[in-house]
Amino acid sequence: MSNTQPATQDKSATAREETRSDERYLRPAVDIIETEEGMTITADMPGLDKKNLDIDIDKGILTIQGHVKKSETPHDLYREFELVSYYRQFHLPEVIDPDKTKAEYVNGVLTLTLSKLAAAKPKKIEVKVK
Amino acid sequence: MASWDVFRELDSLRREMDEALRGAGTARVMVPAFLSGSRRFPLVNLGEDDQAIRVEALVPGIDPKTLEMSVVHNTLTLAGERKPVEVGNRPHAWHRNERGFGKFSRTLELPAQVDVDKVSASCENGLLTITLPKAEAAKPKKIAVKAA
């Protein structure tokens, strides 16, 4: 599994933000785990509303997007984070079956469960000893 | 509160340096919404009005029920644990490991005395909002000036 543009992914996200709108994007941190049956992608995307979350698989490219509405805190004293929109893309391997993707958003974490095509799953062949 | 603490001063200086250096290079987005591997977790925003202090904290992946929150005098402590992704015993391979997990605890010094009994908190989609009403003594009072 690889990013679409491994070396310049951050830059591509920035270019996108500049050409599209004044909205800013953040690359969410992810965990990706592959097992024999499929893949689990977990992304930290706090502060989102479920309906503003877009997940899309097109030609083997997975796009995760989330739009955050800005919250206004009056009389700021101290600021460490800013809620901005999320955007990240991944190139999926061919063995993934895009139609069997499940998504879940709990406590600000998006979990995507991707299945592999039946042909790509390992098969156990038992050897019968006569 | 008024005493001068050399360690606190150094700590706040370090934070200011971190803050100043962090934006260099990637200037546009001020701070990532969540920094895995950051020494500070959760990240917080602090706001205030006449009546209350408002704290926002980013706690993605933490069940609000397991979050421990305590207020003593004018310090607020948030503690909890972020659970790792469950994989079980199946053979697996990690392709990305950026989120991080583990126990955390963070203590904030609030800018005013708060009414400990009236503190309320809500957690929605990984965003924790805490409202800490100020103690009566800390609220601003209007004093009318009488013309002689």
mmCIF file of N, CA, C and O in Angstrom, chain B residues 46-120:
data_model
loop_
_atom_site.group_PDB
_atom_site.id
_atom_site.type_symbol
_atom_site.label_atom_id
_atom_site.label_comp_id
_atom_site.label_asym_id
_atom_site.label_seq_id
_atom_site.Cartn_x
_atom_site.Cartn_y
_atom_site.Cartn_z
ATOM 1 N N LEU B 46 -8.085 27.422 25.323
ATOM 2 C CA LEU B 46 -8.612 28.008 26.542
ATOM 3 C C LEU B 46 -9.279 29.340 26.199
ATOM 4 O O LEU B 46 -8.685 30.161 25.509
ATOM 5 N N GLY B 47 -10.501 29.495 26.660
ATOM 6 C CA GLY B 47 -11.196 30.753 26.411
ATOM 7 C C GLY B 47 -11.870 31.227 27.685
ATOM 8 O O GLY B 47 -12.076 30.449 28.617
ATOM 9 N N GLU B 48 -12.229 32.489 27.714
ATOM 10 C CA GLU B 48 -12.780 33.020 28.956
ATOM 11 C C GLU B 48 -13.782 34.140 28.670
ATOM 12 O O GLU B 48 -13.618 34.889 27.707
ATOM 13 N N ASP B 49 -14.825 34.213 29.470
ATOM 14 C CA ASP B 49 -15.643 35.423 29.469
ATOM 15 C C ASP B 49 -15.869 35.825 30.929
ATOM 16 O O ASP B 49 -15.216 35.289 31.821
ATOM 17 N N ASP B 50 -16.784 36.731 31.153
ATOM 18 C CA ASP B 50 -16.970 37.231 32.515
ATOM 19 C C ASP B 50 -17.409 36.136 33.480
ATOM 20 O O ASP B 50 -17.066 36.143 34.654
ATOM 21 N N GLN B 51 -18.201 35.209 32.976
ATOM 22 C CA GLN B 51 -18.814 34.221 33.853
ATOM 23 C C GLN B 51 -18.048 32.910 33.981
ATOM 24 O O GLN B 51 -18.119 32.251 35.008
ATOM 25 N N ALA B 52 -17.384 32.515 32.937
ATOM 26 C CA ALA B 52 -16.805 31.169 32.937
ATOM 27 C C ALA B 52 -15.535 31.068 32.111
ATOM 28 O O ALA B 52 -15.237 31.917 31.279
ATOM 29 N N ILE B 53 -14.822 29.989 32.369
ATOM 30 C CA ILE B 53 -13.652 29.649 31.574
ATOM 31 C C ILE B 53 -14.056 28.459 30.731
ATOM 32 O O ILE B 53 -14.706 27.543 31.232
ATOM 33 N N ARG B 54 -13.698 28.481 29.473
ATOM 34 C CA ARG B 54 -14.055 27.363 28.623
ATOM 35 C C ARG B 54 -12.798 26.675 28.104
ATOM 36 O O ARG B 54 -11.897 27.334 27.604
ATOM 37 N N VAL B 55 -12.757 25.373 28.276
ATOM 38 C CA VAL B 55 -11.614 24.599 27.813
ATOM 39 C C VAL B 55 -12.098 23.629 26.747
ATOM 40 O O VAL B 55 -13.096 22.947 26.933
ATOM 41 N N GLU B 56 -11.409 23.603 25.637
ATOM 42 C CA GLU B 56 -11.700 22.614 24.597
ATOM 43 C C GLU B 56 -10.481 21.702 24.493
ATOM 44 O O GLU B 56 -9.353 22.193 24.482
ATOM 45 N N ALA B 57 -10.725 20.413 24.416
ATOM 46 C CA ALA B 57 -9.602 19.475 24.298
ATOM 47 C C ALA B 57 -9.909 18.464 23.210
ATOM 48 O O ALA B 57 -11.043 18.037 23.039
ATOM 49 N N LEU B 58 -8.882 18.090 22.479
ATOM 50 C CA LEU B 58 -9.049 17.089 21.420
ATOM 51 C C LEU B 58 -8.718 15.720 21.977
ATOM 52 O O LEU B 58 -7.579 15.462 22.338
ATOM 53 N N VAL B 59 -9.723 14.864 22.044
ATOM 54 C CA VAL B 59 -9.496 13.531 22.603
ATOM 55 C C VAL B 59 -10.010 12.439 21.652
ATOM 56 O O VAL B 59 -10.854 11.645 22.023
ATOM 57 N N PRO B 60 -9.475 12.382 20.425
ATOM 58 C CA PRO B 60 -9.983 11.365 19.503
ATOM 59 C C PRO B 60 -9.634 9.956 19.980
ATOM 60 O O PRO B 60 -8.541 9.715 20.483
ATOM 61 N N GLY B 61 -10.592 9.062 19.818
ATOM 62 C CA GLY B 61 -10.331 7.668 20.166
ATOM 63 C C GLY B 61 -10.396 7.349 21.639
ATOM 64 O O GLY B 61 -9.971 6.288 22.063
ATOM 65 N N ILE B 62 -10.931 8.285 22.419
ATOM 66 C CA ILE B 62 -11.040 8.026 23.847
ATOM 67 C C ILE B 62 -12.508 8.004 24.227
ATOM 68 O O ILE B 62 -13.255 8.930 23.926
ATOM 69 N N ASP B 63 -12.913 6.919 24.858
ATOM 70 C CA ASP B 63 -14.286 6.791 25.307
ATOM 71 C C ASP B 63 -14.499 7.818 26.431
ATOM 72 O O ASP B 63 -13.787 7.786 27.434
ATOM 73 N N PRO B 64 -15.471 8.744 26.241
ATOM 74 C CA PRO B 64 -15.656 9.787 27.261
ATOM 75 C C PRO B 64 -15.875 9.215 28.665
ATOM 76 O O PRO B 64 -15.531 9.851 29.659
ATOM 77 N N LYS B 65 -16.419 8.012 28.743
ATOM 78 C CA LYS B 65 -16.682 7.426 30.066
ATOM 79 C C LYS B 65 -15.399 7.095 30.804
ATOM 80 O O LYS B 65 -15.386 7.020 32.026
ATOM 81 N N THR B 66 -14.336 6.850 30.058
ATOM 82 C CA THR B 66 -13.094 6.467 30.719
ATOM 83 C C THR B 66 -12.198 7.678 31.010
ATOM 84 O O THR B 66 -11.123 7.532 31.577
ATOM 85 N N LEU B 67 -12.656 8.837 30.582
ATOM 86 C CA LEU B 67 -11.854 10.044 30.764
ATOM 87 C C LEU B 67 -11.964 10.527 32.213
ATOM 88 O O LEU B 67 -13.059 10.675 32.740
ATOM 89 N N GLU B 68 -10.817 10.735 32.824
ATOM 90 C CA GLU B 68 -10.845 11.215 34.201
ATOM 91 C C GLU B 68 -10.546 12.710 34.202
ATOM 92 O O GLU B 68 -9.578 13.158 33.625
ATOM 93 N N MET B 69 -11.426 13.429 34.903
ATOM 94 C CA MET B 69 -11.269 14.870 34.928
ATOM 95 C C MET B 69 -11.379 15.328 36.368
ATOM 96 O O MET B 69 -12.282 14.903 37.079
ATOM 97 N N SER B 70 -10.458 16.136 36.819
ATOM 98 C CA SER B 70 -10.579 16.620 38.187
ATOM 99 C C SER B 70 -10.158 18.074 38.275
ATOM 100 O O SER B 70 -9.314 18.552 37.516
ATOM 101 N N VAL B 71 -10.793 18.775 39.177
ATOM 102 C CA VAL B 71 -10.492 20.188 39.378
ATOM 103 C C VAL B 71 -10.127 20.394 40.839
ATOM 104 O O VAL B 71 -10.874 19.992 41.733
ATOM 105 N N VAL B 72 -8.972 20.948 41.072
ATOM 106 C CA VAL B 72 -8.563 21.290 42.432
ATOM 107 C C VAL B 72 -8.119 22.752 42.406
ATOM 108 O O VAL B 72 -7.241 23.107 41.619
ATOM 109 N N HIS B 73 -8.725 23.561 43.245
ATOM 110 C CA HIS B 73 -8.453 25.001 43.252
ATOM 111 C C HIS B 73 -8.560 25.542 41.829
ATOM 112 O O HIS B 73 -9.612 25.506 41.249
ATOM 113 N N ASN B 74 -7.432 25.961 41.278
ATOM 114 C CA ASN B 74 -7.530 26.469 39.910
ATOM 115 C C ASN B 74 -6.728 25.627 38.930
ATOM 116 O O ASN B 74 -6.201 26.118 37.947
ATOM 117 N N THR B 75 -6.621 24.341 39.216
ATOM 118 C CA THR B 75 -5.973 23.470 38.236
ATOM 119 C C THR B 75 -6.957 22.414 37.761
ATOM 120 O O THR B 75 -7.756 21.887 38.523
ATOM 121 N N LEU B 76 -6.864 22.134 36.484
ATOM 122 C CA LEU B 76 -7.726 21.135 35.862
ATOM 123 C C LEU B 76 -6.826 20.013 35.345
ATOM 124 O O LEU B 76 -5.836 20.267 34.682
ATOM 125 N N THR B 77 -7.174 18.785 35.703
ATOM 126 C CA THR B 77 -6.374 17.651 35.245
ATOM 127 C C THR B 77 -7.222 16.726 34.388
ATOM 128 O O THR B 77 -8.335 16.366 34.761
ATOM 129 N N LEU B 78 -6.692 16.387 33.233
ATOM 130 C CA LEU B 78 -7.346 15.428 32.335
ATOM 131 C C LEU B 78 -6.442 14.215 32.223
ATOM 132 O O LEU B 78 -5.256 14.355 31.967
ATOM 133 N N ALA B 79 -7.011 13.050 32.450
ATOM 134 C CA ALA B 79 -6.197 11.841 32.351
ATOM 135 C C ALA B 79 -7.017 10.738 31.722
ATOM 136 O O ALA B 79 -8.246 10.741 31.793
ATOM 137 N N GLY B 80 -6.350 9.795 31.119
ATOM 138 C CA GLY B 80 -7.049 8.685 30.495
ATOM 139 C C GLY B 80 -6.092 7.813 29.727
ATOM 140 O O GLY B 80 -4.866 7.950 29.853
ATOM 141 N N GLU B 81 -6.669 6.976 28.929
ATOM 142 C CA GLU B 81 -5.836 6.084 28.149
ATOM 143 C C GLU B 81 -6.421 5.917 26.758
ATOM 144 O O GLU B 81 -7.624 5.776 26.599
ATOM 145 N N ARG B 82 -5.537 5.961 25.798
ATOM 146 C CA ARG B 82 -5.958 5.722 24.425
ATOM 147 C C ARG B 82 -5.591 4.281 24.102
ATOM 148 O O ARG B 82 -4.442 3.885 24.221
ATOM 149 N N LYS B 83 -6.622 3.537 23.709
ATOM 150 C CA LYS B 83 -6.420 2.103 23.464
ATOM 151 C C LYS B 83 -5.842 1.858 22.072
ATOM 152 O O LYS B 83 -6.203 2.545 21.124
ATOM 153 N N PRO B 84 -4.957 0.884 21.961
ATOM 154 C CA PRO B 84 -4.429 0.564 20.635
ATOM 155 C C PRO B 84 -5.492 -0.080 19.753
ATOM 156 O O PRO B 84 -6.505 -0.560 20.256
ATOM 157 N N VAL B 85 -5.268 -0.071 18.467
ATOM 158 C CA VAL B 85 -6.199 -0.708 17.533
ATOM 159 C C VAL B 85 -6.202 -2.209 17.801
ATOM 160 O O VAL B 85 -5.154 -2.819 17.979
ATOM 161 N N GLU B 86 -7.389 -2.781 17.822
ATOM 162 C CA GLU B 86 -7.469 -4.216 18.107
ATOM 163 C C GLU B 86 -7.182 -5.041 16.867
ATOM 164 O O GLU B 86 -7.819 -4.876 15.839
ATOM 165 N N VAL B 87 -6.223 -5.900 16.966
ATOM 166 C CA VAL B 87 -5.936 -6.800 15.858
ATOM 167 C C VAL B 87 -6.088 -8.263 16.255
ATOM 168 O O VAL B 87 -6.209 -9.127 15.395
ATOM 169 N N GLY B 88 -6.081 -8.512 17.527
ATOM 170 C CA GLY B 88 -6.194 -9.895 17.977
ATOM 171 C C GLY B 88 -4.917 -10.673 17.693
ATOM 172 O O GLY B 88 -3.838 -10.089 17.572
ATOM 173 N N ASN B 89 -5.070 -11.951 17.534
ATOM 174 C CA ASN B 89 -3.900 -12.807 17.352
ATOM 175 C C ASN B 89 -3.612 -13.128 15.894
ATOM 176 O O ASN B 89 -2.666 -13.823 15.577
ATOM 177 N N ARG B 90 -4.474 -12.605 15.017
ATOM 178 C CA ARG B 90 -4.289 -12.904 13.608
ATOM 179 C C ARG B 90 -2.961 -12.342 13.116
ATOM 180 O O ARG B 90 -2.512 -11.295 13.587
ATOM 181 N N PRO B 91 -2.375 -12.996 12.133
ATOM 182 C CA PRO B 91 -1.155 -12.415 11.575
ATOM 183 C C PRO B 91 -1.492 -11.103 10.875
ATOM 184 O O PRO B 91 -2.518 -11.008 10.201
ATOM 185 N N HIS B 92 -0.692 -10.111 11.066
ATOM 186 C CA HIS B 92 -1.001 -8.812 10.461
ATOM 187 C C HIS B 92 0.275 -8.032 10.164
ATOM 188 O O HIS B 92 1.340 -8.342 10.685
ATOM 189 N N ALA B 93 0.123 -7.039 9.323
ATOM 190 C CA ALA B 93 1.246 -6.169 8.982
ATOM 191 C C ALA B 93 0.806 -4.715 9.121
ATOM 192 O O ALA B 93 -0.304 -4.368 8.742
ATOM 193 N N TRP B 94 1.676 -3.893 9.672
ATOM 194 C CA TRP B 94 1.361 -2.466 9.801
ATOM 195 C C TRP B 94 1.896 -1.738 8.579
ATOM 196 O O TRP B 94 3.073 -1.860 8.260
ATOM 197 N N HIS B 95 1.020 -0.962 7.948
ATOM 198 C CA HIS B 95 1.485 -0.142 6.835
ATOM 199 C C HIS B 95 1.720 1.296 7.266
ATOM 200 O O HIS B 95 2.566 1.983 6.725
ATOM 201 N N ARG B 96 0.911 1.752 8.195
ATOM 202 C CA ARG B 96 1.113 3.096 8.762
ATOM 203 C C ARG B 96 0.885 2.989 10.263
ATOM 204 O O ARG B 96 -0.040 2.317 10.703
ATOM 205 N N ASN B 97 1.681 3.671 10.994
ATOM 206 C CA ASN B 97 1.488 3.701 12.441
ATOM 207 C C ASN B 97 1.794 5.111 12.896
ATOM 208 O O ASN B 97 2.915 5.442 13.238
ATOM 209 N N GLU B 98 0.778 5.965 12.864
ATOM 210 C CA GLU B 98 1.003 7.384 13.141
ATOM 211 C C GLU B 98 0.225 7.880 14.349
ATOM 212 O O GLU B 98 0.509 8.947 14.875
ATOM 213 N N ARG B 99 -0.786 7.133 14.730
ATOM 214 C CA ARG B 99 -1.701 7.677 15.721
ATOM 215 C C ARG B 99 -1.169 7.598 17.145
ATOM 216 O O ARG B 99 -1.332 8.528 17.916
ATOM 217 N N GLY B 100 -0.575 6.498 17.472
ATOM 218 C CA GLY B 100 -0.035 6.361 18.823
ATOM 219 C C GLY B 100 -1.107 6.049 19.844
ATOM 220 O O GLY B 100 -2.285 6.307 19.633
ATOM 221 N N PHE B 101 -0.692 5.453 20.927
ATOM 222 C CA PHE B 101 -1.638 5.164 21.995
ATOM 223 C C PHE B 101 -0.887 5.113 23.316
ATOM 224 O O PHE B 101 0.337 5.162 23.349
ATOM 225 N N GLY B 102 -1.636 5.018 24.379
ATOM 226 C CA GLY B 102 -1.004 4.959 25.693
ATOM 227 C C GLY B 102 -1.753 5.814 26.691
ATOM 228 O O GLY B 102 -2.815 6.361 26.398
ATOM 229 N N LYS B 103 -1.169 5.903 27.886
ATOM 230 C CA LYS B 103 -1.813 6.686 28.946
ATOM 231 C C LYS B 103 -1.364 8.137 28.848
ATOM 232 O O LYS B 103 -0.251 8.419 28.419
ATOM 233 N N PHE B 104 -2.247 9.024 29.256
ATOM 234 C CA PHE B 104 -1.876 10.432 29.253
ATOM 235 C C PHE B 104 -2.440 11.131 30.480
ATOM 236 O O PHE B 104 -3.387 10.655 31.102
ATOM 237 N N SER B 105 -1.841 12.219 30.812
ATOM 238 C CA SER B 105 -2.335 13.053 31.898
ATOM 239 C C SER B 105 -1.836 14.457 31.627
ATOM 240 O O SER B 105 -0.684 14.664 31.276
ATOM 241 N N ARG B 106 -2.715 15.397 31.743
ATOM 242 C CA ARG B 106 -2.289 16.771 31.517
ATOM 243 C C ARG B 106 -2.966 17.682 32.525
ATOM 244 O O ARG B 106 -4.169 17.591 32.739
ATOM 245 N N THR B 107 -2.207 18.568 33.102
ATOM 246 C CA THR B 107 -2.750 19.492 34.090
ATOM 247 C C THR B 107 -2.623 20.909 33.565
ATOM 248 O O THR B 107 -1.582 21.298 33.051
ATOM 249 N N LEU B 108 -3.716 21.641 33.677
ATOM 250 C CA LEU B 108 -3.725 23.023 33.219
ATOM 251 C C LEU B 108 -3.952 23.946 34.402
ATOM 252 O O LEU B 108 -4.751 23.642 35.281
ATOM 253 N N GLU B 109 -3.265 25.040 34.380
ATOM 254 C CA GLU B 109 -3.535 26.036 35.410
ATOM 255 C C GLU B 109 -4.542 27.015 34.829
ATOM 256 O O GLU B 109 -4.332 27.583 33.761
ATOM 257 N N LEU B 110 -5.644 27.187 35.538
ATOM 258 C CA LEU B 110 -6.688 28.068 35.035
ATOM 259 C C LEU B 110 -6.406 29.496 35.480
ATOM 260 O O LEU B 110 -5.821 29.714 36.543
ATOM 261 N N PRO B 111 -6.838 30.452 34.684
ATOM 262 C CA PRO B 111 -6.498 31.839 35.002
ATOM 263 C C PRO B 111 -7.313 32.448 36.147
ATOM 264 O O PRO B 111 -7.058 33.577 36.538
ATOM 265 N N ALA B 112 -8.290 31.722 36.677
ATOM 266 C CA ALA B 112 -9.080 32.276 37.787
ATOM 267 C C ALA B 112 -9.596 31.129 38.644
ATOM 268 O O ALA B 112 -9.609 29.976 38.220
ATOM 269 N N GLN B 113 -10.026 31.472 39.827
ATOM 270 C CA GLN B 113 -10.647 30.464 40.691
ATOM 271 C C GLN B 113 -11.990 30.070 40.092
ATOM 272 O O GLN B 113 -12.720 30.910 39.584
ATOM 273 N N VAL B 114 -12.291 28.771 40.148
ATOM 274 C CA VAL B 114 -13.573 28.324 39.593
ATOM 275 C C VAL B 114 -14.449 27.708 40.677
ATOM 276 O O VAL B 114 -13.960 27.299 41.721
ATOM 277 N N ASP B 115 -15.732 27.672 40.364
ATOM 278 C CA ASP B 115 -16.688 27.057 41.270
ATOM 279 C C ASP B 115 -16.704 25.557 40.954
ATOM 280 O O ASP B 115 -17.322 25.122 39.982
ATOM 281 N N VAL B 116 -16.007 24.799 41.777
ATOM 282 C CA VAL B 116 -15.769 23.384 41.509
ATOM 283 C C VAL B 116 -17.070 22.591 41.325
ATOM 284 O O VAL B 116 -17.152 21.680 40.508
ATOM 285 N N ASP B 117 -18.121 22.969 42.066
ATOM 286 C CA ASP B 117 -19.367 22.197 42.013
ATOM 287 C C ASP B 117 -20.162 22.406 40.726
ATOM 288 O O ASP B 117 -21.058 21.631 40.422
ATOM 289 N N LYS B 118 -19.848 23.461 40.008
ATOM 290 C CA LYS B 118 -20.671 23.765 38.829
ATOM 291 C C LYS B 118 -19.982 23.471 37.506
ATOM 292 O O LYS B 118 -20.455 23.889 36.448
ATOM 293 N N VAL B 119 -18.876 22.771 37.576
ATOM 294 C CA VAL B 119 -18.154 22.467 36.350
ATOM 295 C C VAL B 119 -18.944 21.458 35.517
ATOM 296 O O VAL B 119 -19.487 20.496 36.048
ATOM 297 N N SER B 120 -19.058 21.726 34.217
ATOM 298 C CA SER B 120 -19.765 20.766 33.369
ATOM 299 C C SER B 120 -18.916 20.467 32.136
ATOM 300 O O SER B 120 -18.103 21.283 31.717
#
